[in-house]
């Protein structure tokens, strides 16, 4: 036999394809792609990942895993998948999930077994058919839309052969039942805590204690695997203990109990102190040719008293499961329809449904609990919280205003913020691990989101709502600790008089921006502190500076100043109250600081931080809004000038762009270097977005990014060039292999923000190139190997990584709605500023359906001459057939909010826009 090489192996597969117009897709041979997984989740709190072989875990939190925690590499390494055995008498066992020791050759090309996957909103279905055996299994998994932490699995087994078969079915789901911390740490000792018993319908496990970072506490959580036949009949017997099920020398992919056809134990058995299994043996049955038998497996977690009877009643039959599945589909389809696109590309329109759900997934999963997201202990980061709200304002606006408001309670009076964010809105937990870190970008995101909210709602009053501040161990931007503070003191900031201190939302935003303005390093650029958006720029805490985020703060200051003017005009308020302490930072109103002098700036920040200790005075000062706006504008103006002059660089070849960083040795990071030219995308994005870059500078940036960052094999822009150095005076990212994650991957999040910035600057073709590159790469399944959606980044080989949970979902939806389709607000009024290319119209039409002012609008752009962006302008707008008045802006038109709010809130309204 001729010797073959590793790369000769045929890995070709057909890509997934959408099969309807509600996002359902099918993929043949999904098991031939590794690292694929699909999310299942509900509002009750069940979180699952599921692979084509039913691998992936089911959990409710870091400390409550029903099945063993599985990081991505374990998806193909560990034998802990959900399994369902069909033992045919006279033939032997077959795993309907493909998890038996002998099955892999059968499902490879040319084998007897074919597999296909259907992914829908939100269910996962695998069909596996074995021609030689004459068996087909359809396995459907989903989380019902109920207040139960349940993942349901329906298994339909069909005899596709010509003779009657006698089969014994067995469901086998390992019950791990404890904290992810124990996957190695005390794995065995914690199995001694397991109390495992069988009831009429299944196996329940309730550990006596829970061992985790909180110490040893009495456990309250129960884990269960229950099952029924189609008509509700209970299993015949049970295998509650792993070691009994697998037998000596067996394993979960060749369990002796199944292979040797050993009966299980009956209901009412208790076995304590062992690794547990949800092993349910169903009655042996005869299956005629063409006949199907169905089974239901209920995988569940109870945080209070277990109530298996209720779950069996609710889900324990084929009929019940069919109803629940339909309800689940309705629920998720409706969610994904919050925004609908109708372009010339139907695949794109469907793909966007999955993107639309990604921020919802992150709201539910947080940043942990899917296989790539094997870090963190639940919850999510501060910046992610705010950025996800950008799109949740479009898709789930009802819940979001409170979330937005509550989040301001996480701001510390020194401008930093809480970093451990709980599941409930406004729930911030004290940092138990005592990690004194400040991410310097954190203060910038709340304004972006608030501004978007104000544009959509016109609710300027929001800025004047009072909210408390966060207080914990860390003081003076985490440089000091308040030794007198203990968690029992709570996490609210108090006044000297012992009252909880409150300030307006506006005051919180001022605190975040003013502290940052003065917090500069030796180049008079804002200090990088422990990192910015790029978490991996974390090794320049002393001398590092982030030009990239200084630009964002500069833009915010300018934008806040504009909104203050509007506040004055609209709400007729001339003065506002702010904390007395904050006056120190409004230097132009009292004692101006020389902005050219970085030391003077730092000294002023120190003055501010010295004005209080543990508690604040609670006294307020009155400031004229006009003066406040002028102070902010003056600061912004200074920053704009300084960045344009000082940070716009040119390399030997004449390419020009913005330097984004200074390292811990105080050196400028970007430009010519002995190891090759150094450039970051982050440095360009915010200088472009907020207009720090002049038009000429913007042109130069696009050219330089095309030259140094564009990577054809990933169809996109890298986060940075190859520094070819383990740059320990900048960040851990430079320890990652080049082309991966934060070291030069095509990192979708920053790439989409780059596109957003380009659109804002009118560079539509360049912006479109970025977005369509990401879309093309994502759907190029043979390379990306991901289900529909945008991944966090693409690896050096082009594979999509960290699927589903990424801030790029939010930014992509936002950018597509507000920039590409140009449907956005202007402090409450409806703005239409389309930037669609001719190719994005289908027969001269392109449409988006979305919410504005609580009304559902179907906005259709009519472009009869198929003109390109730049060649068309809006000539007419009609609403439900009647022409509407508008005010013209540079890029489009504005329509009074009253026109929209006058509409019936139940119906969908046609907005027809003519472009000529
Ligand atoms: C992730 C983090 C985000 C961080 C980014 C870069 O991005 O969630 O906070 O800014 O890496 O380090 P995401 O997964 O949201 O795309």
PDB file of C-alpha atoms in Angstrom, residues 166-323:
ATOM      1  CA  UNK A 166     -36.079  -7.248  19.116  1.00  0.00           C
ATOM      2  CA  UNK A 167     -34.351  -4.329  20.801  1.00  0.00           C
ATOM      3  CA  UNK A 168     -33.451  -3.236  24.321  1.00  0.00           C
ATOM      4  CA  UNK A 169     -32.895   0.526  24.521  1.00  0.00           C
ATOM      5  CA  UNK A 170     -30.752   2.110  27.242  1.00  0.00           C
ATOM      6  CA  UNK A 171     -30.137   5.795  27.863  1.00  0.00           C
ATOM      7  CA  UNK A 172     -26.792   6.495  29.523  1.00  0.00           C
ATOM      8  CA  UNK A 173     -25.990  10.012  30.693  1.00  0.00           C
ATOM      9  CA  UNK A 174     -23.114  10.357  33.178  1.00  0.00           C
ATOM     10  CA  UNK A 175     -24.193  12.376  36.215  1.00  0.00           C
ATOM     11  CA  UNK A 176     -21.269  14.351  37.525  1.00  0.00           C
ATOM     12  CA  UNK A 177     -23.345  16.465  39.887  1.00  0.00           C
ATOM     13  CA  UNK A 178     -20.889  18.936  41.389  1.00  0.00           C
ATOM     14  CA  UNK A 179     -18.621  21.927  40.846  1.00  0.00           C
ATOM     15  CA  UNK A 180     -16.430  22.240  37.751  1.00  0.00           C
ATOM     16  CA  UNK A 181     -13.599  22.895  40.195  1.00  0.00           C
ATOM     17  CA  UNK A 182     -13.640  19.198  41.062  1.00  0.00           C
ATOM     18  CA  UNK A 183     -13.016  17.896  37.577  1.00  0.00           C
ATOM     19  CA  UNK A 184      -9.524  17.122  38.814  1.00  0.00           C
ATOM     20  CA  UNK A 185      -9.290  18.695  42.229  1.00  0.00           C
ATOM     21  CA  UNK A 186     -10.786  16.137  44.613  1.00  0.00           C
ATOM     22  CA  UNK A 187     -12.562  14.355  41.777  1.00  0.00           C
ATOM     23  CA  UNK A 188     -12.621  11.116  43.698  1.00  0.00           C
ATOM     24  CA  UNK A 189     -13.238  12.510  47.150  1.00  0.00           C
ATOM     25  CA  UNK A 190     -16.237  14.447  45.884  1.00  0.00           C
ATOM     26  CA  UNK A 191     -17.715  11.226  44.454  1.00  0.00           C
ATOM     27  CA  UNK A 192     -17.861  10.023  48.050  1.00  0.00           C
ATOM     28  CA  UNK A 193     -20.368  12.805  48.689  1.00  0.00           C
ATOM     29  CA  UNK A 194     -22.835  11.497  46.094  1.00  0.00           C
ATOM     30  CA  UNK A 195     -26.152  10.178  47.327  1.00  0.00           C
ATOM     31  CA  UNK A 196     -27.663   8.369  44.375  1.00  0.00           C
ATOM     32  CA  UNK A 197     -31.077   6.803  44.258  1.00  0.00           C
ATOM     33  CA  UNK A 198     -33.547   5.519  41.720  1.00  0.00           C
ATOM     34  CA  UNK A 199     -37.202   6.461  41.535  1.00  0.00           C
ATOM     35  CA  UNK A 200     -39.946   5.273  39.236  1.00  0.00           C
ATOM     36  CA  UNK A 201     -38.723   7.293  36.266  1.00  0.00           C
ATOM     37  CA  UNK A 202     -35.024   7.760  36.752  1.00  0.00           C
ATOM     38  CA  UNK A 203     -31.855   8.343  38.689  1.00  0.00           C
ATOM     39  CA  UNK A 204     -31.365  11.250  41.092  1.00  0.00           C
ATOM     40  CA  UNK A 205     -28.142  12.423  42.654  1.00  0.00           C
ATOM     41  CA  UNK A 206     -27.786  14.783  45.561  1.00  0.00           C
ATOM     42  CA  UNK A 207     -24.306  15.303  47.009  1.00  0.00           C
ATOM     43  CA  UNK A 208     -24.247  15.767  50.768  1.00  0.00           C
ATOM     44  CA  UNK A 209     -21.787  18.634  50.592  1.00  0.00           C
ATOM     45  CA  UNK A 210     -20.415  20.939  47.977  1.00  0.00           C
ATOM     46  CA  UNK A 211     -16.642  21.472  47.827  1.00  0.00           C
ATOM     47  CA  UNK A 212     -15.596  24.639  46.128  1.00  0.00           C
ATOM     48  CA  UNK A 213     -13.861  27.971  46.682  1.00  0.00           C
ATOM     49  CA  UNK A 214     -16.526  28.835  49.283  1.00  0.00           C
ATOM     50  CA  UNK A 215     -15.279  25.938  51.359  1.00  0.00           C
ATOM     51  CA  UNK A 216     -17.327  22.896  52.303  1.00  0.00           C
ATOM     52  CA  UNK A 217     -20.980  23.762  52.419  1.00  0.00           C
ATOM     53  CA  UNK A 218     -24.174  21.780  52.685  1.00  0.00           C
ATOM     54  CA  UNK A 219     -25.362  21.070  49.161  1.00  0.00           C
ATOM     55  CA  UNK A 220     -28.867  21.999  48.087  1.00  0.00           C
ATOM     56  CA  UNK A 221     -28.778  20.996  44.428  1.00  0.00           C
ATOM     57  CA  UNK A 222     -30.140  17.748  42.992  1.00  0.00           C
ATOM     58  CA  UNK A 223     -29.343  16.328  39.574  1.00  0.00           C
ATOM     59  CA  UNK A 224     -31.582  13.974  37.658  1.00  0.00           C
ATOM     60  CA  UNK A 225     -31.917  11.914  34.522  1.00  0.00           C
ATOM     61  CA  UNK A 226     -35.472  10.719  33.993  1.00  0.00           C
ATOM     62  CA  UNK A 227     -37.025   8.903  31.077  1.00  0.00           C
ATOM     63  CA  UNK A 228     -40.185   7.555  29.563  1.00  0.00           C
ATOM     64  CA  UNK A 229     -41.371   5.686  26.532  1.00  0.00           C
ATOM     65  CA  UNK A 230     -43.578   7.486  24.001  1.00  0.00           C
ATOM     66  CA  UNK A 231     -46.744   6.774  25.973  1.00  0.00           C
ATOM     67  CA  UNK A 232     -45.239   7.702  29.305  1.00  0.00           C
ATOM     68  CA  UNK A 233     -44.244   4.198  30.442  1.00  0.00           C
ATOM     69  CA  UNK A 234     -41.403   4.278  32.963  1.00  0.00           C
ATOM     70  CA  UNK A 235     -38.029   2.615  32.345  1.00  0.00           C
ATOM     71  CA  UNK A 236     -37.822  -1.027  33.301  1.00  0.00           C
ATOM     72  CA  UNK A 237     -34.669  -0.762  35.447  1.00  0.00           C
ATOM     73  CA  UNK A 238     -31.710   1.507  36.156  1.00  0.00           C
ATOM     74  CA  UNK A 239     -27.919   1.664  36.129  1.00  0.00           C
ATOM     75  CA  UNK A 240     -27.162   4.350  38.720  1.00  0.00           C
ATOM     76  CA  UNK A 241     -23.439   3.673  39.190  1.00  0.00           C
ATOM     77  CA  UNK A 242     -20.766   4.086  36.510  1.00  0.00           C
ATOM     78  CA  UNK A 243     -18.543   1.254  37.695  1.00  0.00           C
ATOM     79  CA  UNK A 244     -21.417  -1.244  37.670  1.00  0.00           C
ATOM     80  CA  UNK A 245     -22.518  -0.146  34.232  1.00  0.00           C
ATOM     81  CA  UNK A 246     -19.138  -0.297  32.505  1.00  0.00           C
ATOM     82  CA  UNK A 247     -17.995  -3.462  34.298  1.00  0.00           C
ATOM     83  CA  UNK A 248     -14.358  -4.376  34.921  1.00  0.00           C
ATOM     84  CA  UNK A 249     -12.316  -3.357  31.893  1.00  0.00           C
ATOM     85  CA  UNK A 250     -15.231  -1.742  30.044  1.00  0.00           C
ATOM     86  CA  UNK A 251     -15.946   1.913  29.444  1.00  0.00           C
ATOM     87  CA  UNK A 252     -18.831   4.171  28.578  1.00  0.00           C
ATOM     88  CA  UNK A 253     -18.333   3.369  24.912  1.00  0.00           C
ATOM     89  CA  UNK A 254     -18.384  -0.365  25.560  1.00  0.00           C
ATOM     90  CA  UNK A 255     -20.325  -0.844  28.769  1.00  0.00           C
ATOM     91  CA  UNK A 256     -20.608  -4.364  29.995  1.00  0.00           C
ATOM     92  CA  UNK A 257     -24.198  -3.910  31.155  1.00  0.00           C
ATOM     93  CA  UNK A 258     -25.287  -3.204  27.585  1.00  0.00           C
ATOM     94  CA  UNK A 259     -22.944  -5.583  25.807  1.00  0.00           C
ATOM     95  CA  UNK A 260     -23.783  -8.487  28.110  1.00  0.00           C
ATOM     96  CA  UNK A 261     -27.438  -7.503  28.395  1.00  0.00           C
ATOM     97  CA  UNK A 262     -27.403  -7.291  32.188  1.00  0.00           C
ATOM     98  CA  UNK A 263     -30.545  -6.171  33.984  1.00  0.00           C
ATOM     99  CA  UNK A 264     -30.358  -2.986  36.052  1.00  0.00           C
ATOM    100  CA  UNK A 265     -31.622  -2.295  39.563  1.00  0.00           C
ATOM    101  CA  UNK A 266     -35.205  -1.413  40.307  1.00  0.00           C
ATOM    102  CA  UNK A 267     -36.733   1.870  41.455  1.00  0.00           C
ATOM    103  CA  UNK A 268     -36.196   2.519  45.133  1.00  0.00           C
ATOM    104  CA  UNK A 269     -32.519   1.558  45.203  1.00  0.00           C
ATOM    105  CA  UNK A 270     -29.978   3.806  46.943  1.00  0.00           C
ATOM    106  CA  UNK A 271     -26.231   3.565  46.328  1.00  0.00           C
ATOM    107  CA  UNK A 272     -24.049   6.222  47.931  1.00  0.00           C
ATOM    108  CA  UNK A 273     -20.440   7.240  47.433  1.00  0.00           C
ATOM    109  CA  UNK A 274     -19.842   6.394  43.772  1.00  0.00           C
ATOM    110  CA  UNK A 275     -19.636   8.148  40.407  1.00  0.00           C
ATOM    111  CA  UNK A 276     -23.222   8.206  39.205  1.00  0.00           C
ATOM    112  CA  UNK A 277     -24.911   7.483  35.936  1.00  0.00           C
ATOM    113  CA  UNK A 278     -28.311   8.324  34.526  1.00  0.00           C
ATOM    114  CA  UNK A 279     -28.628   4.800  33.127  1.00  0.00           C
ATOM    115  CA  UNK A 280     -32.215   3.999  32.125  1.00  0.00           C
ATOM    116  CA  UNK A 281     -32.997   0.610  30.658  1.00  0.00           C
ATOM    117  CA  UNK A 282     -36.268   0.524  28.773  1.00  0.00           C
ATOM    118  CA  UNK A 283     -38.374  -2.534  28.187  1.00  0.00           C
ATOM    119  CA  UNK A 284     -37.309  -4.915  25.442  1.00  0.00           C
ATOM    120  CA  UNK A 285     -39.601  -4.483  22.487  1.00  0.00           C
ATOM    121  CA  UNK A 286     -40.241  -5.918  19.036  1.00  0.00           C
ATOM    122  CA  UNK A 287     -39.902  -3.393  16.243  1.00  0.00           C
ATOM    123  CA  UNK A 288     -41.591  -4.303  12.975  1.00  0.00           C
ATOM    124  CA  UNK A 289     -40.055  -3.170   9.655  1.00  0.00           C
ATOM    125  CA  UNK A 290     -40.802   0.536   9.244  1.00  0.00           C
ATOM    126  CA  UNK A 291     -41.891   0.875  12.847  1.00  0.00           C
ATOM    127  CA  UNK A 292     -40.561   3.598  15.162  1.00  0.00           C
ATOM    128  CA  UNK A 293     -40.233   3.575  18.939  1.00  0.00           C
ATOM    129  CA  UNK A 294     -39.756   6.858  20.772  1.00  0.00           C
ATOM    130  CA  UNK A 295     -38.111   7.600  24.099  1.00  0.00           C
ATOM    131  CA  UNK A 296     -37.867  10.766  26.143  1.00  0.00           C
ATOM    132  CA  UNK A 297     -34.913  11.582  28.381  1.00  0.00           C
ATOM    133  CA  UNK A 298     -35.274  14.492  30.829  1.00  0.00           C
ATOM    134  CA  UNK A 299     -31.923  15.843  32.003  1.00  0.00           C
ATOM    135  CA  UNK A 300     -32.394  18.216  34.875  1.00  0.00           C
ATOM    136  CA  UNK A 301     -31.015  20.223  37.769  1.00  0.00           C
ATOM    137  CA  UNK A 302     -33.086  21.328  40.790  1.00  0.00           C
ATOM    138  CA  UNK A 303     -31.766  24.000  43.099  1.00  0.00           C
ATOM    139  CA  UNK A 304     -34.656  23.416  45.482  1.00  0.00           C
ATOM    140  CA  UNK A 305     -36.601  20.266  46.312  1.00  0.00           C
ATOM    141  CA  UNK A 306     -36.529  17.773  43.464  1.00  0.00           C
ATOM    142  CA  UNK A 307     -39.880  17.126  41.892  1.00  0.00           C
ATOM    143  CA  UNK A 308     -39.498  14.409  39.277  1.00  0.00           C
ATOM    144  CA  UNK A 309     -43.236  13.691  39.131  1.00  0.00           C
ATOM    145  CA  UNK A 310     -44.004  17.181  37.829  1.00  0.00           C
ATOM    146  CA  UNK A 311     -41.334  16.956  35.161  1.00  0.00           C
ATOM    147  CA  UNK A 312     -42.521  13.551  34.019  1.00  0.00           C
ATOM    148  CA  UNK A 313     -46.065  14.819  33.820  1.00  0.00           C
ATOM    149  CA  UNK A 314     -44.935  17.865  31.877  1.00  0.00           C
ATOM    150  CA  UNK A 315     -42.474  16.269  29.478  1.00  0.00           C
ATOM    151  CA  UNK A 316     -42.812  12.506  29.769  1.00  0.00           C
ATOM    152  CA  UNK A 317     -44.419  11.503  26.479  1.00  0.00           C
ATOM    153  CA  UNK A 318     -43.899  11.945  22.748  1.00  0.00           C
ATOM    154  CA  UNK A 319     -46.897  14.180  22.597  1.00  0.00           C
ATOM    155  CA  UNK A 320     -45.658  16.455  25.375  1.00  0.00           C
ATOM    156  CA  UNK A 321     -42.218  16.714  23.827  1.00  0.00           C
ATOM    157  CA  UNK A 322     -43.673  17.605  20.436  1.00  0.00           C
ATOM    158  CA  UNK A 323     -45.661  20.413  22.042  1.00  0.00           C
TER     159      UNK A 323
END
